[in-house]
CSV table of C-alpha atoms in Angstrom, one decimal:
chain,number,residue,atom,x,y,z
A,8,MET,CA,-4.8,-86.9,20.7
A,9,ARG,CA,-3.8,-83.2,22.3
A,10,ARG,CA,0.0,-82.4,22.6
A,11,LYS,CA,1.0,-80.9,25.6
A,12,ASP,CA,2.7,-77.8,25.4
A,13,ASP,CA,6.5,-78.0,25.8
A,14,ALA,CA,6.4,-75.7,29.1
A,15,ALA,CA,4.1,-78.9,30.6
A,16,GLU,CA,7.1,-81.5,29.4
A,17,PHE,CA,9.7,-79.2,30.7
A,18,LEU,CA,8.6,-79.3,34.0
A,19,GLU,CA,7.4,-82.5,34.3
A,20,ASP,CA,11.6,-83.2,33.6
A,21,HIS,CA,12.5,-80.7,36.1
A,22,GLY,CA,9.7,-81.1,38.9
A,23,ASN,CA,12.0,-81.5,41.7
A,24,VAL,CA,14.1,-78.3,40.9
A,25,PRO,CA,13.6,-76.0,43.8
A,26,THR,CA,12.6,-72.3,43.5
A,27,GLU,CA,11.7,-71.0,46.9
A,28,GLN,CA,15.3,-68.7,46.5
A,29,VAL,CA,14.2,-67.1,43.1
A,30,ASP,CA,13.1,-63.5,43.7
A,31,MET,CA,11.0,-62.8,40.8
A,32,LYS,CA,11.2,-59.3,40.4
A,33,SER,CA,15.2,-59.5,39.8
A,34,LEU,CA,14.2,-62.5,37.6
A,35,ARG,CA,11.7,-60.0,35.4
A,36,ARG,CA,14.2,-57.5,35.7
A,37,LYS,CA,16.8,-59.8,34.1
A,38,ILE,CA,14.7,-60.9,31.5
A,39,ASP,CA,13.6,-57.5,30.4
A,40,LEU,CA,17.4,-56.3,30.3
A,41,ARG,CA,18.0,-59.6,27.9
A,42,ILE,CA,15.3,-59.4,25.5
A,43,ILE,CA,13.2,-55.6,25.9
A,44,PRO,CA,16.2,-54.1,24.2
A,45,PHE,CA,16.4,-56.4,20.9
A,46,MET,CA,12.2,-56.2,20.6
A,47,PHE,CA,12.9,-52.5,20.8
A,48,CYS,CA,15.3,-52.4,18.2
A,49,CYS,CA,13.5,-54.1,15.7
A,50,TYR,CA,10.5,-52.5,15.9
A,51,VAL,CA,12.2,-48.8,15.9
A,52,LEU,CA,14.2,-50.1,12.7
A,53,GLN,CA,10.6,-51.7,10.9
A,54,PHE,CA,9.3,-48.3,11.4
A,55,LEU,CA,12.1,-46.4,10.2
A,56,ASP,CA,12.4,-48.6,6.9
A,57,LYS,CA,8.7,-48.5,6.4
A,58,VAL,CA,8.4,-44.6,6.8
A,59,MET,CA,11.6,-43.6,5.6
A,60,LEU,CA,9.6,-43.5,1.9
A,61,ASN,CA,7.6,-41.1,3.9
A,62,TYR,CA,10.9,-38.9,4.3
A,63,ALA,CA,12.3,-39.1,0.7
A,64,ALA,CA,9.1,-38.0,-0.8
A,65,VAL,CA,10.3,-34.3,0.1
A,66,MET,CA,14.3,-35.5,-0.7
A,67,GLY,CA,13.5,-35.5,-4.1
A,68,ILE,CA,12.6,-39.3,-5.0
A,69,LYS,CA,9.7,-38.4,-7.2
A,70,THR,CA,11.6,-36.3,-9.2
A,71,ASP,CA,14.7,-38.7,-9.4
A,72,LEU,CA,12.6,-42.0,-10.1
A,73,HIS,CA,9.9,-39.9,-12.6
A,74,LEU,CA,7.1,-40.8,-10.1
A,75,THR,CA,3.7,-39.3,-11.5
A,76,GLY,CA,0.2,-39.5,-10.6
A,77,ASN,CA,-0.3,-41.9,-7.7
A,78,ASP,CA,2.7,-43.7,-8.5
A,79,PHE,CA,3.9,-42.8,-4.8
A,80,THR,CA,0.8,-43.9,-3.4
A,81,ASN,CA,0.9,-47.2,-5.1
A,82,THR,CA,4.1,-47.5,-3.9
A,83,ALA,CA,2.7,-47.6,0.0
A,84,THR,CA,-0.3,-49.1,-0.8
A,85,TRP,CA,1.9,-52.1,-2.3
A,86,PHE,CA,3.8,-52.5,0.5
A,87,PHE,CA,1.0,-53.5,3.0
A,88,ILE,CA,-0.7,-55.5,0.4
A,89,ALA,CA,2.6,-57.6,0.4
A,90,TYR,CA,2.1,-57.5,4.5
A,91,LEU,CA,-1.0,-58.5,3.9
A,92,ILE,CA,-0.9,-61.6,1.7
A,93,ALA,CA,2.1,-62.8,4.0
A,94,GLU,CA,0.2,-63.0,7.0
A,95,VAL,CA,-1.2,-66.4,5.5
A,96,PRO,CA,1.9,-68.4,5.5
A,97,ASN,CA,3.4,-66.4,8.8
A,98,VAL,CA,0.7,-68.4,10.6
A,99,TYR,CA,2.4,-71.9,9.8
A,100,PHE,CA,5.9,-70.4,10.0
A,101,LEU,CA,5.3,-69.2,13.5
A,102,GLN,CA,4.0,-72.7,14.6
A,103,LYS,CA,6.9,-74.7,13.3
A,104,ILE,CA,9.8,-71.9,13.9
A,105,PRO,CA,10.4,-70.6,17.3
A,106,ALA,CA,9.4,-66.5,17.1
A,107,ALA,CA,12.7,-65.2,18.1
A,108,LYS,CA,14.4,-67.0,15.4
A,109,TRP,CA,11.4,-66.2,12.6
A,110,LEU,CA,11.7,-62.5,13.5
A,111,GLY,CA,15.3,-62.5,13.3
A,112,ILE,CA,15.9,-64.0,10.2
A,113,ASN,CA,13.0,-61.9,8.2
A,114,VAL,CA,14.6,-58.8,9.9
A,115,ILE,CA,18.4,-59.6,8.3
A,116,PHE,CA,16.2,-60.3,4.8
A,117,TRP,CA,14.2,-56.5,5.1
A,118,GLY,CA,17.1,-55.0,5.9
A,119,THR,CA,18.6,-56.2,2.7
A,120,ALA,CA,15.4,-55.2,0.7
A,121,ALA,CA,15.7,-51.7,2.2
A,122,ALA,CA,18.9,-51.4,1.4
A,123,ALA,CA,18.1,-52.5,-2.3
A,124,SER,CA,15.6,-49.3,-2.3
A,125,ALA,CA,18.9,-47.2,-2.8
A,126,GLY,CA,19.2,-48.6,-6.0
A,127,ALA,CA,15.8,-48.2,-7.5
A,128,HIS,CA,16.1,-46.5,-10.9
A,129,ASP,CA,12.1,-46.2,-11.7
A,130,TYR,CA,8.7,-46.8,-10.8
A,131,ARG,CA,8.9,-50.4,-11.2
A,132,SER,CA,12.5,-51.4,-9.5
A,133,LEU,CA,11.0,-49.2,-6.2
A,134,LEU,CA,7.2,-51.1,-6.4
A,135,VAL,CA,9.3,-54.5,-6.1
A,136,ALA,CA,11.8,-53.3,-3.4
A,137,ARG,CA,8.6,-52.1,-1.4
A,138,ILE,CA,7.0,-55.5,-1.8
A,139,PHE,CA,9.7,-57.3,-0.6
A,140,LEU,CA,10.1,-55.2,3.0
A,141,GLY,CA,5.9,-56.0,3.0
A,142,ILE,CA,7.2,-59.5,3.1
A,143,PHE,CA,9.6,-59.4,5.3
A,144,GLU,CA,8.3,-56.9,7.5
A,145,ALA,CA,4.6,-59.2,8.1
A,146,THR,CA,6.1,-61.1,11.0
A,147,ILE,CA,7.2,-58.2,13.3
A,148,GLY,CA,3.6,-57.7,15.1
A,149,PRO,CA,2.8,-61.4,15.4
A,150,SER,CA,6.7,-62.3,16.6
A,151,LEU,CA,7.0,-60.1,18.9
A,152,MET,CA,3.2,-60.3,20.6
A,153,LEU,CA,4.0,-64.3,21.0
A,154,LEU,CA,7.3,-63.6,22.3
A,155,SER,CA,5.9,-61.0,25.0
A,156,SER,CA,3.1,-64.1,26.1
A,157,GLN,CA,6.0,-66.3,26.8
A,158,PHE,CA,8.0,-64.5,29.4
A,159,TYR,CA,5.0,-62.6,30.9
A,160,THR,CA,1.7,-62.9,32.7
A,161,ARG,CA,-0.9,-61.1,31.1
A,162,SER,CA,-0.9,-58.2,33.8
A,163,GLU,CA,2.8,-58.0,33.4
A,164,GLN,CA,2.4,-57.9,29.0
A,165,ALA,CA,0.8,-54.5,29.2
A,166,PRO,CA,4.2,-52.2,30.0
A,167,ARG,CA,6.2,-54.5,28.0
A,168,PHE,CA,4.4,-54.1,25.0
A,169,THR,CA,4.8,-50.4,25.9
A,170,PHE,CA,8.7,-50.7,26.3
A,171,TRP,CA,9.0,-52.0,22.5
A,172,TYR,CA,6.5,-50.3,20.9
A,173,ILE,CA,7.4,-46.7,22.4
A,174,GLY,CA,10.2,-47.9,19.4
A,175,LEU,CA,7.6,-46.1,16.9
A,176,GLY,CA,7.8,-42.9,18.4
A,177,VAL,CA,11.5,-42.9,18.8
A,178,ALA,CA,11.4,-43.8,15.2
A,179,GLN,CA,9.6,-41.0,14.5
A,180,ILE,CA,11.8,-38.5,16.2
A,181,LEU,CA,14.7,-40.3,14.7
A,182,GLY,CA,13.0,-40.5,10.9
A,183,GLY,CA,13.0,-36.3,11.0
A,184,VAL,CA,16.3,-36.2,12.3
A,185,ILE,CA,17.7,-38.8,9.7
A,186,SER,CA,15.9,-37.2,6.9
A,187,PHE,CA,17.2,-33.4,7.8
A,188,ALA,CA,20.8,-34.9,8.1
A,189,PHE,CA,20.8,-36.6,4.8
A,190,GLN,CA,19.5,-33.9,3.0
A,191,GLN,CA,22.7,-32.0,4.0
A,192,VAL,CA,24.6,-34.8,1.7
A,193,HIS,CA,25.2,-33.1,-1.6
A,194,ASN,CA,26.7,-35.5,-4.2
A,195,SER,CA,26.1,-37.6,-7.5
A,196,PHE,CA,24.5,-40.1,-4.7
A,197,ALA,CA,21.4,-38.6,-3.7
A,198,GLY,CA,20.3,-38.3,0.1
A,199,TRP,CA,17.7,-40.7,0.3
A,200,ARG,CA,19.4,-43.5,-2.1
A,201,ILE,CA,22.5,-43.0,1.2
A,202,MET,CA,19.7,-42.9,3.6
A,203,PHE,CA,17.9,-46.3,2.6
A,204,LEU,CA,21.3,-48.2,2.1
A,205,VAL,CA,22.7,-47.3,6.1
A,206,LEU,CA,19.5,-47.9,7.6
A,207,GLY,CA,19.2,-51.0,5.8
A,208,LEU,CA,22.6,-52.4,6.7
A,209,VAL,CA,21.9,-51.7,10.1
A,210,THR,CA,18.8,-53.6,10.3
A,211,ALA,CA,20.5,-56.4,9.0
A,212,LEU,CA,23.0,-56.2,11.7
A,213,VAL,CA,20.2,-56.1,14.4
A,214,GLY,CA,18.4,-58.9,13.0
A,215,ALA,CA,21.8,-61.2,13.1
A,216,LEU,CA,22.1,-60.1,16.9
A,217,THR,CA,18.2,-60.9,17.4
A,218,VAL,CA,18.9,-64.4,16.2
A,219,LEU,CA,22.0,-64.9,18.1
A,220,PHE,CA,21.0,-63.5,21.5
A,221,ILE,CA,17.2,-64.3,22.0
A,222,PRO,CA,16.2,-67.7,23.1
A,223,ASP,CA,13.8,-69.8,21.1
A,224,THR,CA,11.4,-70.4,24.2
A,225,PRO,CA,12.0,-69.5,28.1
A,226,MET,CA,13.0,-73.4,28.6
A,227,LYS,CA,16.1,-72.8,26.1
A,228,ALA,CA,17.4,-69.3,27.8
A,229,LYS,CA,20.9,-70.4,28.5
A,230,TRP,CA,21.1,-67.3,30.9
A,231,LEU,CA,18.4,-68.5,33.3
A,232,SER,CA,18.9,-71.1,35.8
A,233,GLU,CA,17.2,-74.6,35.8
A,234,SER,CA,15.2,-73.2,39.0
A,235,GLU,CA,14.7,-69.5,37.3
A,236,ALA,CA,13.1,-71.5,34.1
A,237,VAL,CA,10.8,-73.3,36.4
A,238,ALA,CA,10.3,-70.3,38.2
A,239,LEU,CA,9.1,-68.6,35.5
A,240,LEU,CA,7.0,-71.3,34.1
A,241,GLN,CA,4.7,-71.6,37.0
A,242,HIS,CA,4.7,-68.4,37.3
A,243,VAL,CA,3.4,-67.6,33.5
A,244,SER,CA,1.1,-70.7,33.8
A,245,VAL,CA,-1.7,-68.3,35.2
A,246,ASN,CA,-1.9,-67.1,31.7
A,247,GLN,CA,-3.5,-70.4,30.6
A,248,THR,CA,-2.4,-70.1,26.9
A,249,GLY,CA,0.6,-71.7,26.6
A,250,VAL,CA,4.2,-71.0,25.9
A,251,TRP,CA,5.1,-73.0,22.6
A,252,SER,CA,3.9,-76.4,20.8
A,253,SER,CA,5.2,-76.8,17.6
A,254,ALA,CA,2.0,-79.4,16.8
A,255,PHE,CA,-0.5,-77.7,14.3
A,256,ASP,CA,-4.0,-77.5,15.7
A,257,GLY,CA,-6.5,-77.5,12.3
A,258,ASN,CA,-9.3,-77.1,14.6
A,259,GLN,CA,-8.3,-74.2,16.6
A,260,ILE,CA,-7.9,-72.2,13.1
A,261,TRP,CA,-11.8,-73.3,12.6
A,262,GLU,CA,-12.2,-71.8,15.9
A,263,ALA,CA,-10.8,-68.5,15.4
A,264,MET,CA,-12.5,-67.9,12.3
A,265,ARG,CA,-16.0,-68.1,14.4
A,266,ASP,CA,-14.4,-66.3,17.2
A,267,VAL,CA,-16.7,-62.7,17.8
A,268,GLN,CA,-14.0,-61.3,19.4
A,269,LEU,CA,-11.2,-61.8,16.4
A,270,TRP,CA,-13.5,-60.2,13.9
A,271,LEU,CA,-14.3,-57.1,16.6
A,272,LEU,CA,-10.5,-56.9,17.3
A,273,THR,CA,-9.8,-57.1,13.0
A,274,LEU,CA,-12.2,-54.4,12.5
A,275,THR,CA,-11.4,-51.9,15.3
A,276,THR,CA,-7.8,-52.7,14.2
A,277,ILE,CA,-8.7,-51.6,10.8
A,278,CYS,CA,-10.3,-48.6,11.7
A,279,THR,CA,-7.5,-47.6,13.8
A,280,SER,CA,-4.6,-48.2,10.9
A,281,VAL,CA,-6.4,-45.9,8.7
A,282,SER,CA,-4.9,-43.1,10.4
A,283,SER,CA,-1.3,-45.1,11.0
A,284,GLY,CA,-1.2,-45.2,7.1
A,285,VAL,CA,-1.8,-41.8,6.8
A,286,VAL,CA,1.0,-40.6,9.2
A,287,THR,CA,3.3,-43.5,7.8
A,288,THR,CA,2.8,-42.1,4.2
A,289,TYR,CA,2.1,-38.6,3.8
A,290,SER,CA,2.5,-36.5,7.1
A,291,ALA,CA,5.8,-35.1,5.4
A,292,THR,CA,4.2,-34.0,2.6
A,293,LEU,CA,1.2,-32.5,4.1
A,294,ILE,CA,3.5,-30.5,6.4
A,295,ASN,CA,5.9,-29.6,3.0
A,296,ASN,CA,2.6,-28.5,1.4
A,297,PHE,CA,2.5,-25.5,4.2
A,298,GLY,CA,5.4,-24.0,2.2
A,299,PHE,CA,8.3,-25.1,4.8
A,300,THR,CA,11.5,-26.4,3.0
A,301,PRO,CA,12.1,-30.3,3.0
A,302,PRO,CA,14.7,-30.2,5.7
A,303,HIS,CA,12.5,-28.4,7.9
A,304,SER,CA,9.7,-30.8,7.4
A,305,ALA,CA,11.5,-33.7,8.2
A,306,LEU,CA,12.3,-31.6,11.4
A,307,LEU,CA,8.5,-30.6,12.0
A,308,ASN,CA,7.8,-34.1,11.9
A,309,THR,CA,9.7,-35.1,14.7
A,310,PRO,CA,6.9,-33.6,17.6
A,311,SER,CA,4.6,-36.4,16.3
A,312,GLY,CA,7.2,-39.1,17.7
A,313,ILE,CA,6.5,-37.1,20.8
A,314,VAL,CA,2.9,-37.5,21.0
A,315,SER,CA,2.9,-41.1,20.4
A,316,ILE,CA,5.5,-42.1,22.8
A,317,VAL,CA,3.8,-39.9,25.7
A,318,PHE,CA,0.3,-41.3,24.9
A,319,THR,CA,1.9,-45.3,24.6
A,320,LEU,CA,3.7,-44.9,28.1
A,321,THR,CA,0.6,-43.0,29.8
A,322,VAL,CA,-1.7,-46.7,28.1
A,323,GLY,CA,1.4,-48.7,29.4
A,324,ILE,CA,1.4,-47.5,32.9
A,325,GLY,CA,-2.2,-47.2,33.3
A,326,ILE,CA,-3.2,-50.8,32.0
A,327,ARG,CA,-0.6,-52.3,34.5
A,328,ARG,CA,-2.4,-50.0,37.6
A,329,THR,CA,-5.8,-49.9,36.6
A,330,SER,CA,-6.4,-52.6,33.8
A,331,HIS,CA,-9.4,-51.2,31.6
A,332,ARG,CA,-8.0,-51.4,28.5
A,333,TRP,CA,-11.2,-50.5,26.6
A,334,ALA,CA,-11.3,-47.1,28.4
A,335,TRP,CA,-7.6,-46.3,27.4
A,336,PHE,CA,-8.4,-47.1,24.1
A,337,ILE,CA,-11.1,-44.5,23.8
A,338,PHE,CA,-9.1,-42.2,25.8
A,339,CYS,CA,-6.3,-42.4,23.0
A,340,THR,CA,-9.1,-42.0,19.9
A,341,ILE,CA,-10.3,-38.7,21.4
A,342,PRO,CA,-7.2,-36.3,20.6
A,343,GLY,CA,-7.1,-38.4,17.1
A,344,ILE,CA,-10.5,-37.2,16.4
A,345,ILE,CA,-9.9,-33.8,17.6
A,346,GLY,CA,-6.9,-33.8,15.4
A,347,GLY,CA,-8.5,-35.2,12.1
A,348,GLY,CA,-11.1,-32.1,12.8
A,349,LEU,CA,-8.5,-29.6,13.0
A,350,MET,CA,-7.3,-30.9,9.7
A,351,SER,CA,-10.3,-31.4,8.1
A,352,PHE,CA,-12.1,-28.4,8.7
A,353,LEU,CA,-9.4,-25.3,9.7
A,354,PRO,CA,-8.5,-23.0,6.8
A,355,LYS,CA,-5.6,-23.8,5.1
A,356,HIS,CA,-3.7,-20.5,5.9
A,357,ASN,CA,-4.0,-21.8,9.8
A,358,LYS,CA,-0.7,-23.6,9.7
A,359,ALA,CA,-0.4,-23.5,13.5
A,360,GLY,CA,-3.7,-25.4,13.7
A,361,ILE,CA,-3.1,-28.0,11.3
A,362,LEU,CA,0.2,-28.8,12.6
A,363,VAL,CA,-1.4,-29.2,16.0
A,364,GLY,CA,-4.2,-31.5,14.3
A,365,ILE,CA,-1.0,-34.0,12.6
A,366,TYR,CA,0.5,-34.0,15.9
A,367,LEU,CA,-2.8,-35.3,17.6
A,368,VAL,CA,-3.3,-37.9,15.6
A,369,ASN,CA,-0.5,-39.7,16.3
A,370,ALA,CA,-2.2,-40.3,19.4
A,371,ILE,CA,-4.2,-43.0,18.0
A,372,VAL,CA,-1.0,-45.5,17.3
A,373,ALA,CA,-1.1,-45.8,21.3
A,374,THR,CA,-4.2,-48.2,20.7
A,375,LEU,CA,-2.1,-50.8,19.2
A,376,PRO,CA,-0.4,-52.1,21.7
A,377,ILE,CA,-3.8,-52.8,23.5
A,378,LEU,CA,-5.3,-54.7,20.5
A,379,TYR,CA,-2.2,-56.6,20.7
A,380,GLN,CA,-2.0,-56.9,24.3
A,381,TRP,CA,-6.4,-58.1,24.2
A,382,THR,CA,-5.1,-60.3,21.2
A,383,MET,CA,-2.4,-62.5,23.3
A,384,ALA,CA,-3.9,-62.5,26.8
A,385,ASN,CA,-8.0,-63.2,25.2
A,386,CYS,CA,-6.5,-66.1,23.0
A,387,ALA,CA,-5.5,-69.5,24.1
A,388,GLY,CA,-3.8,-72.3,22.1
A,389,HIS,CA,-0.8,-71.7,20.4
A,390,THR,CA,-2.2,-72.4,17.1
A,391,LYS,CA,-5.1,-70.2,17.8
A,392,ARG,CA,-2.4,-67.3,18.7
A,393,ALA,CA,-0.5,-68.0,15.6
A,394,VAL,CA,-3.8,-67.2,13.4
A,395,ALA,CA,-4.9,-64.3,16.2
A,396,SER,CA,-1.4,-62.7,15.7
A,397,ALA,CA,-1.7,-62.7,12.2
A,398,LEU,CA,-5.3,-61.5,11.9
A,399,VAL,CA,-4.6,-59.1,14.1
A,400,ALA,CA,-1.3,-57.8,11.8
A,401,GLY,CA,-3.2,-58.6,8.6
A,402,SER,CA,-5.9,-55.9,9.8
A,403,PHE,CA,-3.5,-53.5,10.7
A,404,SER,CA,-1.8,-53.7,7.0
A,405,VAL,CA,-5.6,-53.4,5.6
A,406,GLY,CA,-6.0,-50.0,7.2
A,407,ASN,CA,-2.9,-48.9,6.1
A,408,ILE,CA,-3.7,-50.2,2.7
A,409,ILE,CA,-6.5,-47.9,3.0
A,410,GLY,CA,-4.9,-44.9,4.6
A,411,PRO,CA,-2.7,-43.8,1.8
A,412,GLN,CA,-5.5,-44.3,-1.0
A,413,THR,CA,-7.2,-41.8,0.5
A,414,PHE,CA,-4.7,-39.6,-1.1
A,415,GLN,CA,-5.5,-39.5,-4.3
A,416,ALA,CA,-3.6,-36.7,-6.9
A,417,ARG,CA,-6.8,-35.1,-7.7
A,418,ASN,CA,-7.3,-33.8,-4.3
A,419,ALA,CA,-3.7,-32.5,-3.8
A,420,PRO,CA,-2.6,-30.1,-2.0
A,421,GLU,CA,-5.3,-30.0,0.6
A,422,TYR,CA,-6.6,-33.8,0.3
A,423,ARG,CA,-9.5,-33.2,2.4
A,424,PRO,CA,-10.8,-36.7,2.1
A,425,ALA,CA,-8.0,-38.3,3.4
A,426,LYS,CA,-8.3,-35.6,6.5
A,427,VAL,CA,-12.1,-36.1,6.8
A,428,ALA,CA,-11.4,-40.4,6.5
A,429,VAL,CA,-8.7,-40.1,9.4
A,430,LEU,CA,-11.7,-38.4,11.8
A,431,ALA,CA,-14.4,-40.9,10.9
A,432,THR,CA,-12.4,-44.0,11.1
A,433,GLN,CA,-11.0,-42.9,15.2
A,434,ALA,CA,-14.5,-42.5,15.8
A,435,ALA,CA,-15.4,-45.9,14.7
A,436,ALA,CA,-12.4,-46.9,16.6
A,437,GLY,CA,-13.2,-45.5,19.5
A,438,ALA,CA,-16.8,-47.4,19.0
A,439,GLY,CA,-15.5,-50.8,18.1
A,440,ALA,CA,-13.3,-50.9,21.9
A,441,PHE,CA,-16.4,-50.0,23.8
A,442,VAL,CA,-18.4,-53.0,21.6
A,443,LEU,CA,-15.2,-55.4,22.6
A,444,PHE,CA,-15.8,-54.1,26.3
A,445,LEU,CA,-19.5,-55.2,26.4
A,446,TYR,CA,-18.6,-59.0,24.8
A,447,TYR,CA,-15.8,-59.4,27.0
A,448,VAL,CA,-18.2,-58.8,30.1
A,449,TRP,CA,-21.0,-60.6,28.5
A,450,GLU,CA,-19.2,-63.5,27.8
A,451,ASN,CA,-17.3,-63.7,31.4
A,452,ARG,CA,-20.7,-63.4,33.2
A,453,ARG,CA,-22.0,-66.4,30.8
A,454,ARG,CA,-19.3,-68.5,31.7
A,455,ARG,CA,-19.9,-67.5,35.7
A,456,SER,CA,-23.5,-68.4,35.4
A,457,ARG,CA,-22.7,-71.7,33.6
A,458,CYS,CA,-19.6,-72.6,36.0
A,459,GLY,CA,-20.3,-70.8,38.9
A,460,ASP,CA,-17.9,-68.4,40.9
A,461,MET,CA,-15.1,-70.8,40.9
A,462,GLU,CA,-12.0,-70.8,38.8
A,463,VAL,CA,-10.3,-73.2,38.0
A,464,GLU,CA,-6.9,-73.1,36.3
A,465,VAL,CA,-6.3,-74.9,33.6
A,466,LYS,CA,-2.5,-74.4,32.7
A,467,TRP,CA,-0.8,-76.7,30.3
A,468,ALA,CA,-4.0,-78.6,29.2
A,469,GLY,CA,-3.3,-76.7,25.3
A,470,LEU,CA,-6.9,-76.1,25.4
A,471,THR,CA,-8.4,-72.6,23.7
A,472,ASP,CA,-9.7,-70.0,25.1
A,473,ARG,CA,-13.2,-71.4,24.2
A,474,GLN,CA,-12.6,-74.8,25.2
A,475,ASN,CA,-11.5,-73.8,28.7
A,476,GLN,CA,-14.7,-72.5,30.7
A,477,TRP,CA,-12.9,-71.4,33.5
A,478,PHE,CA,-10.9,-68.8,31.2
A,479,ARG,CA,-11.7,-65.2,32.1
A,480,TYR,CA,-11.4,-62.4,29.4
A,481,VAL,CA,-9.2,-59.5,30.6
A,482,TYR,CA,-10.7,-55.9,29.5
């Protein structure tokens, strides 16, 4: 027997609560102020803790830890291998533990792992710290996706995904400034060690606040009155995806494994994330190879964050007003393709042109929240949504595993194969988004021909998007 969503049980118990006086605009603003800042801070810190290795590369970590050959590349790669492996148990834990709690606990642990990186004394100790960092960071994407889908309708999710995802661009800017600042510290404790320690402790503190202040579900939000909670659940019921259920449905896992859209989303995410792996791990190194000093290399990397923020905000606003996620996705791949071309084919003495290429590649980061939105908007059933979010987050890891591995020591200092890989994968990602668009259009037409134009809302039945023939995909 299929277990009802917890939201359905809550509405049954509070069916007589009046909601006429609830102003949805004010309620949305209240929710935004209560949860978005924590989500934003978590996303800023996950990227900072991850990208600090990028900046540490020009702060002396290779010399201090005697890293040779592909040691540095391997530490970056193993972070994402651990991230990918951890997505498997994440599916189960996100089904049994509320996303907010699971997120906060893992933020505390990854902050501890980041701080522990300060004590690394050789390649192996750094590798162990990075592996644990990858394990604990693995929940960030799935948890934030599930949280966003609990409190907002599908059309409202686009700008909210944008609000917390611009934390990536902010982190890119802060990372350069923080690295520059810690490079001014000259004592027996290296600047990169102090940087890891401070950021790790700040992260652990934010994790504790996340556990305390983000509610498990809308039904348990103490700062919502009964009428506001009921009004909110009635409002988000149009998603037909459910809010929360701890019941584990193995059939939904099997369905997810056979769902064409999820494999298209997976392949597109991998292509997108190859460039992300390049940006996360090697952008400071590429700039440093132009002959700039390490402090200036860190500062010159900050415009990348501005590009990320501009494109992420543009996409978020654009989708909210016009939908057409597929078109906005392709829009973001065009600068990435141009940037990959500039990096690949301009002569190395053209520093300005190659710098512009490095900056333009960062436009592609705005495609990831689109993939997150598609995943949450088009996958129904709590177990299936947990699986889908883990698959997409795992695909992000695969791309980030491939990205750093395109940087081989034998190709230094130009790393031309890596730059060509950026160009090729951006073009493939754009093609993937277009195929997704065609698939969603075809599937919606097929369902209309079978069920007619009448749309029936199956709100709390616990059905997946494939079981519910009145479900319509957004694109």
